Structures are given as structure tokens and as C-alpha cells.
Amino acid sequence: MKPLLTVRNLSVTYPTRTGIVEAVRGISFELGRERLGIVGESGSGKSQTGRAIMGLTPPPGIVRADTLSFSGIDLTQAGPAAWRDMRGSRMAMILQDPKFSLNPVMTIGRQITETLRRHENVTKREARRRALEMLEAVQITDPERVFGLYPFEVSGGMGQRAMIAMMLVCGPELLIADEPTSALDVTVQLEVLGILDRLVRDNGMGLIFISHDLRLVSSFCDRVLVMYAGRIVEELATADLSSAKHPYTQGLLDCTPRIGESRHPLPVLERQKEWAA
Amino acid sequence: MTAIEASKPARRRRARGLAVNFGRFAIMLATTVLGLLAVTFFIGRVVPIDPVLAIVGDRAPAAVVERVREQMGFNLPLWQQFVVYLRQALTGDFGVSVLTTNPVMDDILRVFPATLELATVGTLIGAGLGVPLGVVAAVRRGSIADQIARVIGLIGYSVPIFWLALLSLLLFYAKLKWVAYPGRLDVAYEYTFTPITGLYLVDAAWTRQWDVLWDAFRHIILPGALLGYFSLAYISRMTRSFMLNELGQEYVVAARAKGLSEGRIVWFHALRNAAVPLVTVIALSYAGLLEGAVLTETVFSWPGIGLYITNSLQNADMNAVLGGTIVIGSVFIAINLFSDLLYRLLDPRTRAR
């Protein structure tokens, strides 16, 4: 089967006053209709990778790739209008904190129907019906009420569900979730992840799950890419996580505390210069 | 969170919040107006102008002076004088102008519409052009368009307005003959046209006197454009900074991820959020123009409240000055309250509490 997304030698660079900053330095991977996790610390380029795939690299960033193809479409040749038509309808992205990523002066319902009406020729009533359906699909018990609420009137978990509804209402094939649960409470995290998991499975979407939480990613994804300083340093199935070869991954795994074991002090990651080479 | 809030519909909660706000507005209004009146009263007692002498003249016999002083209530204790003053001011009685011999209120009702009309035209021009200019400057930050907007703004608030006014009169009236001469109407209309509200543009349109409307327009457009330019300078800079702030927000990224066009993101999502603080800026600039742009009114012989108060001040006509001050202060308060209300309407977050 052809992969949904093929990335070959992708790089993202930013020209600055003090020289060129390489945020992503030539990474390659493929994604089928599966759940792929990308983990890495702040500044490792994981978010930049997600944004580059969406065509959302902010200027003056430059994206280069030998291949960047999404279900047969060559994204390196896509113009801004073509990108726009794909975003929201065929590929979508969930951001970190619903407190900031939802427009504060628009009701939740309106923000969901906006996605629909942008990409599909639907009547107002039809859009409303589908938005309510979508709110129900993200397990909001009283969609009618939430539809008319403003983002500040709902909790973080509720807001993130609204965000998921807004991004999935057109049924995209690829979803990029950029730290979707980092801003949420631990208990709410699991709920939101559960909802995300079910929707991804049911609709046969490809998911790129970007996180700094290796444990979360390994419990949720089929495969993990570990990024460090703009490169992929390790790629493995989550089942094989314990047999990670790269010292960075091993170091990360080693730092996690385990229940029933007292290790004082916890080992600390010791960075080696050659990892970033 | 669901069970408790579900029993109390959000709409009703918002309505009650609005009612509470109105109550708060009323109290705020009352205290501010009281403060304004206290200040003007105080000024009236402190200035070294004896209102009795201003009426009877400095050659009147002492007995007459004393009688008039009693008639005007200046022999009463200060707090009683303040109560009388309050009662008079609240019924719109600011006394008689020494200069025009009319009741001050009548004078103000005549001159204030002129200022109101000019300030409204100025603000419409200033906001109508300043907001788009600021938005474009923010979207194309660092481009030629941004630089041009910056220069336009810089000139707007650094060049003295009377100088610009004189030059533009020279160019557009004397040389090009595009606009009419200073004043509100041509002499030909001044005696045939009876204003209703005092806003000539409105009155002329209302009574369908199209020739008068056109004439009034030709008179107001140049001073209006100048005041507009003056407020545009400020409004466009503020719009630019508010928009830059909004365009850096995460919801803009989310809107892009939804596939919305840049136009919709900028003019709908971001501007709608920037509009919240912008309302205050525009309202303050409007209130500033309503105080009477004395320089502009002088150059264009515009019989507005700025000119009226300045004249009164130069002739020690305290009733007129204080009356004018109270009116301007009240207008300022009213505009502030109105912008507050608009702010609440635009920002759902301020409505809830």
C-alpha cells in the first residue's frame, strides 16, 4: 500500500541576523494510516516538522525537501491556494492550548461551522447539524449548550475537545497533533487521548502525535521517531522501546522514575556533542 | 462543571451580567458628574474675577454691589452656594453670558452641534482610513507599505495643525477652488436655511435641500479631513500595534490550519479581536475632537464650542467658560461610558463578570 505521507530529506531553516538557524536538518520518514509519535525536547524541531507538513512555516522560514508527498500530491509544488484547500479538509492540526488556539470572541459552534463552510458547500442549518454531531463525537454531553459558548466559558479539556471537533469536522486523512494534551490536567489528558484515539481509528486517519512525553507517546502510538537537534536519531516500534539503541533515547528512558523502585538520585541525561552532529 | 451550569442557561447569565453592569454604569455616571460639577464650582470661586463686578461694573455704588451680591446668592455659606449651583447646573441653567447676553445654555446649544458635526466627520475619516492603514501596515510589517504608513502617521502628529490648515486652504480653496471658503455655509444660504438639529449635513438631508447639503459638505470637508488626518495618525499606529499582537496569537495559526484565507484571518479573526482595545482608542480620539479643536475652528471660522470657550475666556465671561466646561466634561463622560459599553459588547469575556 502506498504511504499516506512521504517525507524525504526535509529541512526547515530560518535566516536570522546572526546566520542561518537550522530547525529541521534533513529528516525522512513515511506515514501510513497509523499513529506515529514524534518525541524530542524543546527546540528539537518536532513542531517545525509538523508545521512544515501543513505548509504553516512562518516567514521568513524556508522549507526544502526532496520529496514531500501527501496521498499522491506533491506538496513541494503546491501553491498557497492549493495548500489552503487541503488544510482543514484533508489535513488538519491540533494545537497545544485551547486557551490560546481558539478565537476568544467567536462561539465554539461558529468556529466549527466555519471550517465546514470553508470547505464544503453546506447550508447554515446543515453545518450546524454536523457541528453538533461532531461535538457529540468528541463526547460532549450537551452539544447544544456548548455550541453557543465562548472559549473562555469552557474548561481546558472541553476546549481541547472543541478544537478536535473543529479540526476533524471535514474528515481529514492526516491529523497532526502538536502537544495536544500538554496543557491539560493528567486525568483530562487520558480522556482527550481516548477520544482522539477512537476518532483516528474509526476514520482510518494517519496521525502524527508530537510530544515531549516519551511515555505518553509510547502508550499511544504504533511507532516513534525520536528527534534531537533537528534530526531523527532513532525510529522504532513502541513495542521495541526498551531495546532503543541511541544513547539519547536510552538516556531519556533511564530518567523516568518507576513505581516500586527507589532510585536516588534519578539519573540525569548527559548530552554528548556528537548527537547533534 | 456540567450539572450546575446546565441548569443555568448561559444566555440568562449574560443578561443578568449586563443588568448589573448598567447599575454600575449609573453609579459611576452620577459620581463622575458630581465630581465634575464640584471642580467647576471650585474653579468659579477661586478665579480672581468677581462675578458681581462683572455685571454691575466697577463704578457702581457699594449699596448696589451689595444688593446684587445678595441677589446672586454670594452671601450664603459656601455649601449652600454649591447646592444652588448643583440645582441650576442639573437643570441646564448656567447663567447668562456676559459677552453675548444670551443664557449660556442657548449659546452652547448653538455652537456645540457645529463641533459635533465637525468632530464626527473627522472621526469617520480618521477611523475609516486609519484602521485599514494600520491593518495593512501590520500585515506587511517592514515593507514599503509599512514605511509609508509610518511616515503618514509621523507627519500627522508632528506637523502643527493650524499650519497644515492654512496651507490646505491656500491650495484647495484659493488655488484649486475645490472647496468652499471658511465658515459653515455660503452667505447666500446663511439667512435662508433654518437648522433643526444644528448639524447642517443632517438638517439639509432631512429637509431634502440638496443644494444646501452640497454647500455644507464643501465647507466641512476640508476642516473635517484635517481633523481626520490628525486622528488617523494616532488610530493607524494603534491599530498596527494591536494587529501585530493579534496576528502573533495561536488562534491565527489554528485559523490557517483550518484552511481559511489570509483575508478572512486578517480582516475577520484578527481585526475582530483587535477591535476590542481599538474602540477605546477611537472613542478617546473622538472625545478629544469634541472638546473643540480650537486651532482648526479658528482657521476655518467654524463657530464651534472650542472657539466659543476661547472667546469667553479672553473676555472673562466665567459663566460661559464654566458652562462650556461642564458640557464638554459631560460629553467626555458619555463617550467613555459608550465606549465601555461597546467594549463589553465586543468582548464576551468582559460580559460574564
Short mmCIF file of N, CA, C and O in Angstrom, two decimals, chain A residues 99-159:
data_model
loop_
_atom_site.label_atom_id
_atom_site.label_comp_id
_atom_site.label_asym_id
_atom_site.label_seq_id
_atom_site.Cartn_x
_atom_site.Cartn_y
_atom_site.Cartn_z
N LYS A 99 -6.82 27.46 25.28
CA LYS A 99 -6.99 28.83 25.81
C LYS A 99 -6.52 29.86 24.79
O LYS A 99 -7.02 30.98 24.75
N PHE A 100 -5.52 29.48 23.99
CA PHE A 100 -4.97 30.42 23.03
C PHE A 100 -5.31 30.07 21.59
O PHE A 100 -5.25 30.91 20.73
N SER A 101 -5.62 28.80 21.34
CA SER A 101 -5.77 28.40 19.95
C SER A 101 -7.21 28.47 19.46
O SER A 101 -7.48 28.19 18.31
N LEU A 102 -8.13 28.86 20.33
CA LEU A 102 -9.49 29.14 19.87
C LEU A 102 -9.68 30.64 19.89
O LEU A 102 -9.20 31.32 20.79
N ASN A 103 -10.39 31.14 18.88
CA ASN A 103 -10.62 32.58 18.81
C ASN A 103 -11.52 33.01 19.97
O ASN A 103 -12.65 32.55 20.06
N PRO A 104 -11.02 33.90 20.85
CA PRO A 104 -11.76 34.21 22.07
C PRO A 104 -13.09 34.91 21.87
O PRO A 104 -13.93 34.89 22.77
N VAL A 105 -13.29 35.57 20.74
CA VAL A 105 -14.53 36.32 20.58
C VAL A 105 -15.53 35.64 19.65
O VAL A 105 -16.52 36.23 19.25
N MET A 106 -15.28 34.35 19.34
CA MET A 106 -16.23 33.62 18.49
C MET A 106 -16.76 32.43 19.28
O MET A 106 -15.99 31.78 20.00
N THR A 107 -18.03 32.14 19.14
CA THR A 107 -18.55 30.98 19.86
C THR A 107 -17.94 29.70 19.27
O THR A 107 -17.51 29.68 18.11
N ILE A 108 -17.91 28.68 20.10
CA ILE A 108 -17.33 27.41 19.68
C ILE A 108 -18.05 26.87 18.45
O ILE A 108 -17.43 26.43 17.48
N GLY A 109 -19.38 26.96 18.47
CA GLY A 109 -20.16 26.46 17.34
C GLY A 109 -19.78 27.14 16.05
O GLY A 109 -19.58 26.51 15.01
N ARG A 110 -19.64 28.44 16.13
CA ARG A 110 -19.33 29.22 14.94
C ARG A 110 -17.95 28.82 14.39
O ARG A 110 -17.73 28.79 13.18
N GLN A 111 -17.00 28.52 15.30
CA GLN A 111 -15.66 28.17 14.84
C GLN A 111 -15.65 26.81 14.17
O GLN A 111 -14.86 26.56 13.28
N ILE A 112 -16.55 25.94 14.60
CA ILE A 112 -16.62 24.62 13.95
C ILE A 112 -17.29 24.74 12.59
O ILE A 112 -16.79 24.22 11.59
N THR A 113 -18.42 25.46 12.56
CA THR A 113 -19.12 25.57 11.27
C THR A 113 -18.28 26.35 10.25
O THR A 113 -18.41 26.13 9.05
N GLU A 114 -17.40 27.21 10.74
CA GLU A 114 -16.55 27.98 9.83
C GLU A 114 -15.68 27.05 8.98
O GLU A 114 -15.51 27.25 7.78
N THR A 115 -15.10 26.01 9.64
CA THR A 115 -14.29 25.05 8.91
C THR A 115 -15.12 24.37 7.82
O THR A 115 -14.70 24.25 6.67
N LEU A 116 -16.33 23.96 8.21
CA LEU A 116 -17.19 23.25 7.28
C LEU A 116 -17.56 24.12 6.09
O LEU A 116 -17.48 23.70 4.94
N ARG A 117 -17.96 25.33 6.40
CA ARG A 117 -18.45 26.21 5.33
C ARG A 117 -17.32 26.69 4.43
O ARG A 117 -17.55 27.11 3.30
N ARG A 118 -16.10 26.62 4.94
CA ARG A 118 -14.96 26.98 4.11
C ARG A 118 -14.74 25.91 3.03
O ARG A 118 -14.40 26.21 1.90
N HIS A 119 -14.92 24.64 3.43
CA HIS A 119 -14.51 23.57 2.51
C HIS A 119 -15.66 22.87 1.81
O HIS A 119 -15.46 22.23 0.80
N GLU A 120 -16.82 22.94 2.40
CA GLU A 120 -17.93 22.24 1.77
C GLU A 120 -19.08 23.20 1.55
O GLU A 120 -19.27 24.14 2.32
N ASN A 121 -19.82 22.93 0.50
CA ASN A 121 -20.93 23.81 0.18
C ASN A 121 -22.16 23.36 0.96
O ASN A 121 -23.01 22.65 0.43
N VAL A 122 -22.23 23.76 2.21
CA VAL A 122 -23.36 23.31 3.03
C VAL A 122 -24.19 24.52 3.47
O VAL A 122 -23.70 25.63 3.57
N THR A 123 -25.46 24.26 3.73
CA THR A 123 -26.32 25.33 4.24
C THR A 123 -25.98 25.57 5.70
O THR A 123 -25.33 24.75 6.35
N LYS A 124 -26.48 26.69 6.22
CA LYS A 124 -26.23 27.04 7.60
C LYS A 124 -26.77 25.96 8.54
O LYS A 124 -26.12 25.55 9.50
N ARG A 125 -27.98 25.50 8.21
CA ARG A 125 -28.62 24.52 9.08
C ARG A 125 -27.86 23.19 9.08
O ARG A 125 -27.64 22.58 10.11
N GLU A 126 -27.43 22.79 7.87
CA GLU A 126 -26.69 21.54 7.72
C GLU A 126 -25.36 21.64 8.47
O GLU A 126 -24.94 20.70 9.16
N ALA A 127 -24.71 22.80 8.36
CA ALA A 127 -23.43 22.99 9.04
C ALA A 127 -23.63 22.88 10.55
O ALA A 127 -22.84 22.25 11.25
N ARG A 128 -24.70 23.47 11.04
CA ARG A 128 -24.98 23.43 12.47
C ARG A 128 -25.22 21.99 12.93
O ARG A 128 -24.69 21.54 13.94
N ARG A 129 -25.97 21.25 12.11
CA ARG A 129 -26.27 19.87 12.47
C ARG A 129 -24.99 19.04 12.55
O ARG A 129 -24.77 18.29 13.50
N ARG A 130 -24.12 19.25 11.56
CA ARG A 130 -22.89 18.47 11.55
C ARG A 130 -21.95 18.88 12.66
O ARG A 130 -21.23 18.05 13.22
N ALA A 131 -21.96 20.16 13.01
CA ALA A 131 -21.11 20.62 14.11
C ALA A 131 -21.59 19.99 15.42
O ALA A 131 -20.78 19.54 16.25
N LEU A 132 -22.91 19.95 15.61
CA LEU A 132 -23.45 19.34 16.83
C LEU A 132 -23.09 17.85 16.89
O LEU A 132 -22.72 17.33 17.94
N GLU A 133 -23.17 17.20 15.72
CA GLU A 133 -22.80 15.79 15.64
C GLU A 133 -21.34 15.58 16.05
O GLU A 133 -21.01 14.66 16.79
N MET A 134 -20.53 16.51 15.56
CA MET A 134 -19.09 16.41 15.83
C MET A 134 -18.82 16.63 17.32
O MET A 134 -17.99 15.95 17.91
N LEU A 135 -19.54 17.58 17.91
CA LEU A 135 -19.38 17.83 19.35
C LEU A 135 -19.77 16.59 20.14
O LEU A 135 -19.15 16.25 21.15
N GLU A 136 -20.80 15.90 19.64
CA GLU A 136 -21.20 14.67 20.30
C GLU A 136 -20.13 13.60 20.15
O GLU A 136 -19.84 12.85 21.07
N ALA A 137 -19.50 13.60 18.97
CA ALA A 137 -18.46 12.61 18.70
C ALA A 137 -17.24 12.80 19.60
O ALA A 137 -16.52 11.86 19.88
N VAL A 138 -17.00 14.03 20.05
CA VAL A 138 -15.90 14.23 20.99
C VAL A 138 -16.39 14.15 22.43
O VAL A 138 -15.78 14.69 23.35
N GLN A 139 -17.53 13.49 22.59
CA GLN A 139 -18.09 13.17 23.91
C GLN A 139 -18.41 14.39 24.74
O GLN A 139 -18.12 14.45 25.93
N ILE A 140 -19.04 15.36 24.09
CA ILE A 140 -19.59 16.48 24.85
C ILE A 140 -21.07 16.16 25.04
O ILE A 140 -21.79 15.91 24.07
N THR A 141 -21.49 16.11 26.30
CA THR A 141 -22.81 15.55 26.59
C THR A 141 -23.96 16.47 26.18
O THR A 141 -25.01 16.00 25.79
N ASP A 142 -23.75 17.79 26.28
CA ASP A 142 -24.82 18.68 25.84
C ASP A 142 -24.33 19.62 24.76
O ASP A 142 -24.05 20.80 24.99
N PRO A 143 -24.21 19.07 23.53
CA PRO A 143 -23.63 19.84 22.42
C PRO A 143 -24.36 21.16 22.17
O PRO A 143 -23.71 22.16 21.85
N GLU A 144 -25.69 21.16 22.33
CA GLU A 144 -26.47 22.37 22.04
C GLU A 144 -25.96 23.55 22.87
O GLU A 144 -25.84 24.67 22.40
N ARG A 145 -25.67 23.28 24.15
CA ARG A 145 -25.24 24.34 25.04
C ARG A 145 -23.81 24.78 24.70
O ARG A 145 -23.54 25.97 24.56
N VAL A 146 -22.94 23.79 24.52
CA VAL A 146 -21.54 24.11 24.24
C VAL A 146 -21.41 24.86 22.91
O VAL A 146 -20.56 25.72 22.76
N PHE A 147 -22.28 24.54 21.97
CA PHE A 147 -22.27 25.20 20.67
C PHE A 147 -22.31 26.72 20.80
O PHE A 147 -21.64 27.44 20.09
N GLY A 148 -23.08 27.20 21.77
CA GLY A 148 -23.25 28.65 21.91
C GLY A 148 -22.31 29.29 22.92
O GLY A 148 -22.43 30.47 23.18
N LEU A 149 -21.38 28.52 23.47
CA LEU A 149 -20.48 29.08 24.48
C LEU A 149 -19.24 29.69 23.82
O LEU A 149 -18.84 29.31 22.73
N TYR A 150 -18.65 30.64 24.53
CA TYR A 150 -17.37 31.19 24.10
C TYR A 150 -16.25 30.38 24.72
O TYR A 150 -16.42 29.77 25.78
N PRO A 151 -15.08 30.34 24.08
CA PRO A 151 -13.97 29.50 24.56
C PRO A 151 -13.63 29.71 26.04
O PRO A 151 -13.28 28.77 26.74
N PHE A 152 -13.74 30.98 26.53
CA PHE A 152 -13.35 31.21 27.92
C PHE A 152 -14.36 30.62 28.90
O PHE A 152 -14.09 30.54 30.09
N GLU A 153 -15.52 30.22 28.37
CA GLU A 153 -16.55 29.69 29.26
C GLU A 153 -16.45 28.19 29.48
O GLU A 153 -17.27 27.62 30.19
N VAL A 154 -15.49 27.54 28.83
CA VAL A 154 -15.36 26.10 29.00
C VAL A 154 -14.00 25.76 29.60
O VAL A 154 -13.07 26.56 29.54
N SER A 155 -13.93 24.56 30.15
CA SER A 155 -12.67 24.12 30.76
C SER A 155 -11.66 23.76 29.68
O SER A 155 -12.00 23.67 28.50
N GLY A 156 -10.42 23.53 30.10
CA GLY A 156 -9.38 23.19 29.14
C GLY A 156 -9.69 21.92 28.37
O GLY A 156 -9.52 21.86 27.16
N GLY A 157 -10.17 20.90 29.08
CA GLY A 157 -10.49 19.64 28.43
C GLY A 157 -11.60 19.80 27.40
O GLY A 157 -11.52 19.30 26.28
N MET A 158 -12.62 20.55 27.81
CA MET A 158 -13.74 20.82 26.91
C MET A 158 -13.26 21.62 25.71
O MET A 158 -13.66 21.35 24.57
N GLY A 159 -12.39 22.61 25.96
CA GLY A 159 -11.88 23.44 24.88
C GLY A 159 -11.09 22.59 23.89
O GLY A 159 -11.22 22.76 22.68
#
